[in-house]
Coordinates of N, CA, C and O in Angstrom, one line a residue:
M1 N 30.6 -1.4 -7.8 CA 29.2 -1.1 -7.8 C 28.8 -0.4 -6.5 O 29.2 -0.9 -5.4
S2 N 28.1 0.6 -6.6 CA 27.8 1.4 -5.4 C 26.6 0.8 -4.6 O 25.9 0.0 -5.1
N3 N 26.6 1.1 -3.3 CA 25.5 0.6 -2.5 C 24.1 1.1 -3.0 O 23.1 0.4 -2.8
H4 N 24.1 2.3 -3.5 CA 22.8 2.8 -4.1 C 22.2 1.9 -5.2 O 21.0 1.7 -5.2
V5 N 23.1 1.5 -6.1 CA 22.6 0.6 -7.1 C 22.2 -0.7 -6.6 O 21.1 -1.2 -7.0
N6 N 22.9 -1.3 -5.6 CA 22.5 -2.5 -5.0 C 21.1 -2.4 -4.3 O 20.3 -3.2 -4.4
L7 N 20.9 -1.3 -3.6 CA 19.6 -1.0 -2.9 C 18.5 -0.9 -3.9 O 17.4 -1.4 -3.8
D8 N 18.7 -0.1 -5.0 CA 17.7 0.0 -6.1 C 17.3 -1.3 -6.7 O 16.2 -1.6 -6.9
T9 N 18.3 -2.2 -6.9 CA 18.1 -3.5 -7.4 C 17.3 -4.4 -6.4 O 16.3 -5.0 -6.8
L10 N 17.6 -4.3 -5.2 CA 16.9 -5.0 -4.1 C 15.5 -4.5 -4.1 O 14.5 -5.3 -4.0
Y11 N 15.3 -3.2 -4.1 CA 13.9 -2.7 -4.0 C 13.1 -3.1 -5.2 O 11.9 -3.5 -5.1
R12 N 13.7 -3.1 -6.4 CA 13.0 -3.6 -7.6 C 12.6 -5.0 -7.5 O 11.5 -5.4 -7.9
Q13 N 13.5 -5.9 -6.9 CA 13.2 -7.3 -6.7 C 12.0 -7.5 -5.7 O 11.1 -8.3 -5.9
V14 N 12.0 -6.6 -4.7 CA 10.9 -6.7 -3.7 C 9.5 -6.3 -4.3 O 8.5 -7.0 -4.2
I15 N 9.6 -5.3 -5.1 CA 8.4 -4.8 -5.8 C 7.9 -5.9 -6.8 O 6.7 -6.2 -6.8
M16 N 8.8 -6.5 -7.6 CA 8.4 -7.5 -8.5 C 7.9 -8.8 -7.8 O 7.0 -9.4 -8.3
D17 N 8.5 -9.1 -6.7 CA 8.0 -10.3 -5.9 C 6.6 -10.1 -5.5 O 5.7 -11.0 -5.6
H18 N 6.2 -8.9 -5.0 CA 4.8 -8.6 -4.6 C 3.9 -8.6 -5.8 O 2.7 -8.9 -5.6
Y19 N 4.4 -8.1 -6.9 CA 3.6 -8.1 -8.1 C 3.3 -9.5 -8.6 O 2.2 -9.9 -8.9
K20 N 4.3 -10.3 -8.7 CA 4.2 -11.7 -9.2 C 3.5 -12.7 -8.2 O 2.9 -13.6 -8.6
N21 N 3.8 -12.4 -6.9 CA 3.2 -13.3 -5.9 C 2.5 -12.4 -4.8 O 3.0 -12.3 -3.7
P22 N 1.4 -11.8 -5.3 CA 0.7 -10.9 -4.3 C 0.2 -11.6 -3.1 O -0.3 -12.7 -3.1
R23 N 0.4 -10.9 -2.0 CA -0.1 -11.3 -0.7 C -1.5 -10.8 -0.5 O -1.9 -9.7 -1.0
N24 N -2.4 -11.6 0.1 CA -3.8 -11.2 0.4 C -4.6 -10.9 -0.8 O -5.4 -10.0 -0.8
K25 N -4.4 -11.6 -1.9 CA -5.2 -11.4 -3.1 C -6.5 -12.2 -2.9 O -6.5 -13.3 -2.4
G26 N -7.6 -11.5 -3.2 CA -8.9 -12.2 -3.1 C -9.9 -11.2 -2.5 O -9.6 -10.0 -2.4
I27 N -11.0 -11.7 -2.1 CA -12.1 -10.9 -1.6 C -12.6 -11.6 -0.3 O -12.8 -12.8 -0.2
L28 N -12.9 -10.7 0.7 CA -13.4 -11.2 2.0 C -15.0 -11.0 1.9 O -15.5 -10.0 1.5
D29 N -15.7 -12.1 2.3 CA -17.1 -12.0 2.3 C -17.6 -11.2 3.5 O -16.8 -11.1 4.5
D30 N -18.7 -10.6 3.4 CA -19.3 -9.9 4.6 C -18.3 -8.9 5.2 O -18.1 -8.9 6.4
S31 N -17.7 -8.1 4.3 CA -16.7 -7.1 4.8 C -17.0 -5.8 4.1 O -17.8 -5.6 3.2
L32 N -16.2 -4.8 4.6 CA -16.3 -3.5 4.1 C -15.6 -3.5 2.7 O -14.4 -4.0 2.6
T33 N -16.2 -3.1 1.7 CA -15.7 -3.1 0.3 C -15.5 -1.7 -0.2 O -16.4 -0.9 -0.2
I34 N -14.3 -1.4 -0.8 CA -14.0 -0.1 -1.3 C -13.5 -0.4 -2.8 O -12.5 -1.1 -3.0
D35 N -14.1 0.3 -3.7 CA -13.7 0.2 -5.1 C -13.1 1.5 -5.5 O -13.7 2.6 -5.2
M36 N -11.9 1.5 -6.0 CA -11.2 2.8 -6.5 C -10.5 2.5 -7.8 O -10.1 1.4 -8.1
N37 N -10.3 3.6 -8.6 CA -9.5 3.4 -9.8 C -8.8 4.7 -10.0 O -9.1 5.7 -9.5
N38 N -7.8 4.5 -10.8 CA -6.9 5.7 -11.3 C -7.2 5.9 -12.8 O -6.7 5.1 -13.6
P39 N -8.1 6.8 -13.1 CA -8.5 6.9 -14.5 C -7.4 7.3 -15.4 O -7.4 7.0 -16.6
T40 N -6.3 7.9 -14.9 CA -5.2 8.4 -15.8 C -4.4 7.2 -16.3 O -3.9 7.3 -17.4
C41 N -4.4 6.1 -15.6 CA -3.6 5.0 -16.1 C -4.4 3.6 -16.2 O -3.9 2.7 -16.7
G42 N -5.6 3.6 -15.6 CA -6.4 2.4 -15.7 C -6.3 1.5 -14.5 O -6.9 0.4 -14.5
D43 N -5.4 1.8 -13.5 CA -5.3 0.9 -12.4 C -6.7 0.9 -11.7 O -7.3 1.9 -11.5
R44 N -7.1 -0.3 -11.2 CA -8.3 -0.3 -10.4 C -8.1 -1.4 -9.3 O -7.3 -2.3 -9.4
I45 N -8.8 -1.1 -8.2 CA -8.6 -2.0 -7.0 C -10.0 -2.2 -6.3 O -10.8 -1.2 -6.3
R46 N -10.2 -3.3 -5.8 CA -11.3 -3.6 -4.9 C -10.6 -4.1 -3.6 O -10.0 -5.1 -3.6
L47 N -10.8 -3.3 -2.6 CA -10.2 -3.6 -1.3 C -11.3 -4.1 -0.4 O -12.4 -3.4 -0.3
T48 N -11.1 -5.2 0.3 CA -12.1 -5.6 1.3 C -11.4 -5.7 2.7 O -10.3 -6.2 2.8
L49 N -12.1 -5.1 3.7 CA -11.5 -5.0 5.0 C -12.5 -5.7 6.0 O -13.7 -5.4 6.0
D50 N -11.9 -6.5 6.9 CA -12.7 -7.0 8.0 C -12.2 -6.2 9.2 O -11.1 -6.4 9.7
I51 N -13.1 -5.3 9.7 CA -12.7 -4.5 10.8 C -13.6 -4.9 12.0 O -14.8 -5.0 11.9
E52 N -12.9 -5.1 13.1 CA -13.6 -5.5 14.3 C -13.0 -4.8 15.5 O -11.8 -4.8 15.7
D53 N -13.8 -4.1 16.3 CA -13.3 -3.4 17.5 C -12.2 -2.5 17.1 O -11.2 -2.4 17.8
D54 N -12.4 -1.7 16.0 CA -11.4 -0.7 15.6 C -10.0 -1.3 15.3 O -9.0 -0.7 15.4
V55 N -10.0 -2.6 14.8 CA -8.8 -3.3 14.4 C -9.0 -3.9 13.0 O -10.1 -4.5 12.8
V56 N -8.1 -3.8 12.2 CA -8.1 -4.5 10.9 C -7.8 -5.9 11.1 O -6.6 -6.3 11.2
K57 N -8.8 -6.8 11.1 CA -8.6 -8.2 11.4 C -8.0 -8.9 10.1 O -7.2 -9.8 10.2
D58 N -8.5 -8.4 8.9 CA -8.1 -9.0 7.7 C -8.2 -8.0 6.6 O -9.1 -7.1 6.7
A59 N -7.4 -8.2 5.5 CA -7.5 -7.2 4.4 C -7.1 -8.0 3.1 O -6.1 -8.8 3.2
K60 N -7.9 -7.9 2.1 CA -7.6 -8.5 0.8 C -7.9 -7.6 -0.3 O -8.7 -6.6 -0.1
F61 N -7.4 -7.8 -1.5 CA -7.6 -7.0 -2.6 C -7.7 -7.8 -3.9 O -7.1 -8.9 -4.0
E62 N -8.4 -7.2 -4.9 CA -8.4 -7.7 -6.2 C -8.2 -6.5 -7.1 O -8.6 -5.3 -6.7
G63 N -7.7 -6.7 -8.3 CA -7.6 -5.5 -9.2 C -6.7 -5.8 -10.3 O -6.2 -6.9 -10.5
E64 N -6.5 -4.8 -11.1 CA -5.5 -4.9 -12.2 C -4.9 -3.5 -12.4 O -5.5 -2.5 -12.1
G65 N -3.6 -3.6 -12.7 CA -2.9 -2.4 -12.9 C -1.4 -2.7 -13.0 O -1.0 -3.8 -13.2
C66 N -0.6 -1.6 -13.0 CA 0.8 -1.8 -13.1 C 1.4 -2.5 -11.9 O 0.8 -2.6 -10.9
S67 N 2.7 -2.8 -12.1 CA 3.4 -3.5 -11.0 C 3.5 -2.6 -9.7 O 3.4 -3.2 -8.6
I68 N 3.5 -1.3 -9.9 CA 3.6 -0.5 -8.7 C 2.3 -0.5 -7.9 O 2.3 -0.6 -6.7
S69 N 1.2 -0.3 -8.6 CA -0.1 -0.3 -7.9 C -0.4 -1.6 -7.2 O -0.9 -1.7 -6.1
M70 N -0.2 -2.7 -7.9 CA -0.5 -4.0 -7.4 C 0.4 -4.4 -6.3 O 0.0 -5.0 -5.3
S71 N 1.7 -4.2 -6.4 CA 2.6 -4.5 -5.3 C 2.4 -3.6 -4.1 O 2.5 -4.1 -3.0
S72 N 2.0 -2.4 -4.3 CA 1.7 -1.5 -3.2 C 0.5 -2.0 -2.5 O 0.5 -2.0 -1.2
A73 N -0.5 -2.5 -3.2 CA -1.7 -3.1 -2.5 C -1.3 -4.3 -1.7 O -1.8 -4.5 -0.6
S74 N -0.5 -5.1 -2.3 CA 0.0 -6.3 -1.5 C 0.7 -5.9 -0.3 O 0.4 -6.5 0.8
M75 N 1.6 -5.0 -0.4 CA 2.4 -4.5 0.8 C 1.5 -3.9 1.8 O 1.6 -4.1 3.0
M76 N 0.5 -3.1 1.4 CA -0.4 -2.3 2.3 C -1.2 -3.3 3.1 O -1.4 -3.2 4.3
T77 N -1.8 -4.3 2.4 CA -2.7 -5.3 3.1 C -1.8 -6.0 4.2 O -2.4 -6.3 5.3
Q78 N -0.6 -6.3 3.9 CA 0.2 -7.0 4.9 C 0.5 -6.1 6.0 O 0.5 -6.5 7.2
A79 N 0.8 -4.8 5.7 CA 1.2 -3.8 6.8 C 0.0 -3.5 7.7 O 0.3 -3.3 8.9
I80 N -1.2 -3.5 7.3 CA -2.3 -3.0 8.1 C -3.0 -4.2 8.9 O -3.7 -3.9 9.9
K81 N -2.8 -5.4 8.5 CA -3.5 -6.5 9.2 C -3.1 -6.6 10.6 O -1.9 -6.5 10.9
G82 N -4.1 -6.6 11.5 CA -3.8 -6.7 12.9 C -3.5 -5.3 13.6 O -3.3 -5.2 14.8
K83 N -3.5 -4.3 12.8 CA -3.3 -2.9 13.3 C -4.6 -2.3 13.7 O -5.6 -2.5 13.1
S84 N -4.5 -1.4 14.6 CA -5.7 -0.5 15.0 C -5.9 0.4 13.8 O -5.0 0.6 13.0
L85 N -7.1 0.9 13.7 CA -7.5 1.8 12.6 C -6.6 3.0 12.7 O -6.1 3.5 11.6
E86 N -6.3 3.5 13.9 CA -5.4 4.6 14.1 C -4.0 4.4 13.5 O -3.5 5.2 12.8
K87 N -3.5 3.2 13.8 CA -2.1 2.9 13.3 C -2.2 2.7 11.8 O -1.2 3.1 11.1
A88 N -3.2 2.1 11.3 CA -3.3 1.9 9.8 C -3.4 3.3 9.1 O -2.7 3.5 8.1
L89 N -4.1 4.2 9.7 CA -4.2 5.6 9.1 C -2.8 6.3 9.2 O -2.4 7.0 8.3
K90 N -2.1 6.1 10.3 CA -0.8 6.7 10.5 C 0.2 6.1 9.5 O 1.0 6.9 8.9
L91 N 0.1 4.8 9.3 CA 1.0 4.2 8.2 C 0.7 4.8 6.9 O 1.6 5.1 6.1
S92 N -0.5 5.1 6.6 CA -0.9 5.7 5.3 C -0.4 7.1 5.2 O 0.1 7.5 4.1
E93 N -0.4 7.8 6.3 CA 0.1 9.2 6.3 C 1.6 9.2 6.1 O 2.2 10.0 5.3
I94 N 2.3 8.2 6.7 CA 3.8 8.1 6.5 C 4.1 7.7 5.1 O 5.0 8.3 4.5
F95 N 3.3 6.8 4.5 CA 3.5 6.4 3.2 C 3.3 7.5 2.2 O 4.1 7.8 1.3
S96 N 2.2 8.3 2.4 CA 1.9 9.4 1.6 C 3.1 10.5 1.6 O 3.5 11.0 0.6
N97 N 3.6 10.8 2.8 CA 4.7 11.7 3.0 C 5.9 11.2 2.3 O 6.6 11.9 1.6
M98 N 6.2 9.9 2.3 CA 7.3 9.3 1.7 C 7.2 9.5 0.1 O 8.1 9.8 -0.5
M99 N 6.0 9.2 -0.4 CA 5.7 9.4 -1.8 C 5.9 10.8 -2.3 O 6.3 11.1 -3.4
L100 N 5.5 11.8 -1.4 CA 5.6 13.2 -1.8 C 6.9 13.8 -1.5 O 7.1 15.0 -1.7
G101 N 7.9 13.0 -1.0 CA 9.2 13.5 -0.7 C 9.3 14.3 0.5 O 10.2 15.1 0.7
K102 N 8.2 14.2 1.4 CA 8.2 15.0 2.6 C 8.9 14.2 3.7 O 9.1 13.0 3.6
E103 N 9.2 14.9 4.8 CA 9.8 14.2 6.0 C 8.7 13.3 6.6 O 7.5 13.5 6.6
Y104 N 9.2 12.2 7.1 CA 8.4 11.2 7.8 C 9.2 10.5 8.8 O 10.5 10.6 8.8
D105 N 8.6 9.9 9.8 CA 9.2 9.2 10.9 C 10.0 8.0 10.4 O 9.3 6.9 10.1
E106 N 11.2 8.1 10.2 CA 12.0 7.0 9.6 C 12.3 5.9 10.6 O 12.9 4.9 10.3
D107 N 12.0 6.2 11.9 CA 12.2 5.1 12.9 C 11.1 4.0 12.9 O 11.3 3.0 13.5
I108 N 10.0 4.3 12.2 CA 9.0 3.3 12.1 C 9.4 2.3 11.0 O 9.8 2.7 9.9
D109 N 9.3 1.0 11.3 CA 9.7 0.0 10.4 C 8.6 -0.2 9.3 O 7.5 -0.7 9.7
L110 N 8.9 0.2 8.1 CA 7.9 0.0 7.0 C 8.0 -1.3 6.3 O 7.2 -1.6 5.5
G111 N 9.0 -2.1 6.7 CA 9.2 -3.4 6.0 C 9.3 -3.2 4.5 O 10.0 -2.3 4.0
D112 N 8.6 -4.1 3.7 CA 8.7 -4.1 2.3 C 8.3 -2.8 1.7 O 8.7 -2.4 0.6
I113 N 7.4 -2.0 2.4 CA 6.9 -0.8 1.8 C 8.0 0.2 1.5 O 7.9 1.0 0.5
E114 N 9.1 0.1 2.2 CA 10.2 1.0 2.0 C 10.7 0.9 0.5 O 11.3 1.8 0.0
A115 N 10.5 -0.3 -0.1 CA 11.0 -0.5 -1.5 C 10.3 0.4 -2.5 O 10.8 0.6 -3.5
L116 N 9.2 1.0 -2.1 CA 8.5 1.9 -3.0 C 9.0 3.4 -2.9 O 8.5 4.2 -3.6
Q117 N 9.9 3.6 -2.0 CA 10.4 5.0 -1.9 C 10.9 5.7 -3.1 O 10.8 6.9 -3.3
G118 N 11.5 4.9 -4.0 CA 12.0 5.4 -5.3 C 10.9 5.9 -6.2 O 11.2 6.7 -7.1
V119 N 9.6 5.5 -6.0 CA 8.5 6.0 -6.8 C 8.4 7.5 -6.7 O 8.0 8.2 -7.6
A120 N 8.8 8.1 -5.6 CA 8.7 9.5 -5.3 C 9.5 10.3 -6.4 O 9.1 11.5 -6.7
K121 N 10.4 9.7 -7.1 CA 11.2 10.4 -8.2 C 10.4 10.4 -9.5 O 10.8 11.1 -10.4
F122 N 9.3 9.7 -9.5 CA 8.5 9.7 -10.7 C 7.0 10.1 -10.4 O 6.1 9.3 -10.1
P123 N 6.8 11.4 -10.5 CA 5.5 12.0 -10.0 C 4.3 11.3 -10.7 O 3.2 11.2 -10.1
A124 N 4.4 10.9 -11.9 CA 3.3 10.3 -12.6 C 2.9 8.9 -12.0 O 1.8 8.4 -12.2
R125 N 3.8 8.3 -11.3 CA 3.6 7.0 -10.7 C 3.1 7.0 -9.3 O 2.7 6.0 -8.7
I126 N 3.1 8.2 -8.6 CA 2.7 8.3 -7.2 C 1.3 7.9 -7.0 O 1.0 7.2 -6.1
K127 N 0.4 8.3 -8.0 CA -1.0 7.8 -7.9 C -1.1 6.3 -7.9 O -2.0 5.7 -7.3
C128 N -0.3 5.7 -8.7 CA -0.3 4.2 -8.8 C 0.0 3.6 -7.4 O -0.6 2.7 -6.9
A129 N 1.1 4.1 -6.8 CA 1.5 3.6 -5.5 C 0.6 3.9 -4.4 O 0.4 3.1 -3.4
T130 N -0.2 5.0 -4.5 CA -1.0 5.4 -3.3 C -2.5 4.9 -3.5 O -3.3 5.1 -2.6
L131 N -2.8 4.3 -4.6 CA -4.2 3.9 -4.9 C -4.8 3.1 -3.8 O -5.9 3.4 -3.2
A132 N -4.1 2.0 -3.4 CA -4.6 1.1 -2.4 C -4.7 1.8 -1.0 O -5.6 1.5 -0.2
W133 N -3.8 2.6 -0.8 CA -3.7 3.4 0.5 C -4.9 4.3 0.6 O -5.5 4.5 1.7
K134 N -5.2 5.0 -0.5 CA -6.4 5.9 -0.5 C -7.7 5.1 -0.3 O -8.6 5.6 0.3
A135 N -7.7 3.9 -0.9 CA -8.9 3.1 -0.7 C -9.1 2.7 0.7 O -10.2 2.7 1.3
M136 N -8.0 2.3 1.4 CA -8.0 2.0 2.8 C -8.5 3.1 3.6 O -9.3 3.0 4.5
E137 N -7.9 4.3 3.4 CA -8.3 5.5 4.1 C -9.8 5.8 4.0 O -10.5 6.1 4.9
K138 N -10.3 5.7 2.7 CA -11.7 5.9 2.5 C -12.5 4.9 3.3 O -13.5 5.3 3.9
G139 N -12.2 3.7 3.2 CA -12.9 2.6 3.9 C -12.9 2.8 5.4 O -13.9 2.7 6.1
V140 N -11.7 3.1 6.0 CA -11.6 3.3 7.4 C -12.4 4.6 7.9 O -13.1 4.5 8.9
N141 N -12.3 5.6 7.1 CA -13.0 6.9 7.5 C -14.5 6.7 7.3 O -15.3 7.2 8.2
N142 N -15.0 5.9 6.3 CA -16.4 5.6 6.2 C -16.9 4.7 7.3 O -18.1 4.8 7.6
S143 N -16.0 3.8 7.8 CA -16.5 2.8 8.8 C -16.7 3.5 10.1 O -17.4 3.0 11.0
N144 N -16.0 4.7 10.3 CA -16.1 5.5 11.5 C -17.3 6.4 11.6 O -17.6 7.1 12.6
E145 N -18.1 6.5 10.4 CA -19.2 7.4 10.4 C -20.4 6.9 11.0 O -20.7 5.7 11.1

């Protein structure tokens, strides 16, 4: 069995773990709320962010959709908690580049997010994977206005 097959299996397991056991599921009261959906497949998300002093203090989400969109939301909320808005947006840019098959800084530890890199091979699923990230970008950019 090749290492590639083992890695694909591991990545699938990570994605399914986040789907079945989502991290940061729920809604934060008195927080920035962003609702987004993907009309092509029906994925929808409500992202709530607690931003204080340009830092994401907390992030939670609710929604429904495929395993890729929901696991990506779970991974994204984990990744941005405690990060500055600048770092959260940088992570989103790196994730977007990874999804589009573009070059990105591979020295940055993406943690579980790396498991989604195979989605880039399926163009129809990229919007699923990026939905939560686009919601976060929209919220952060609107909070700076």
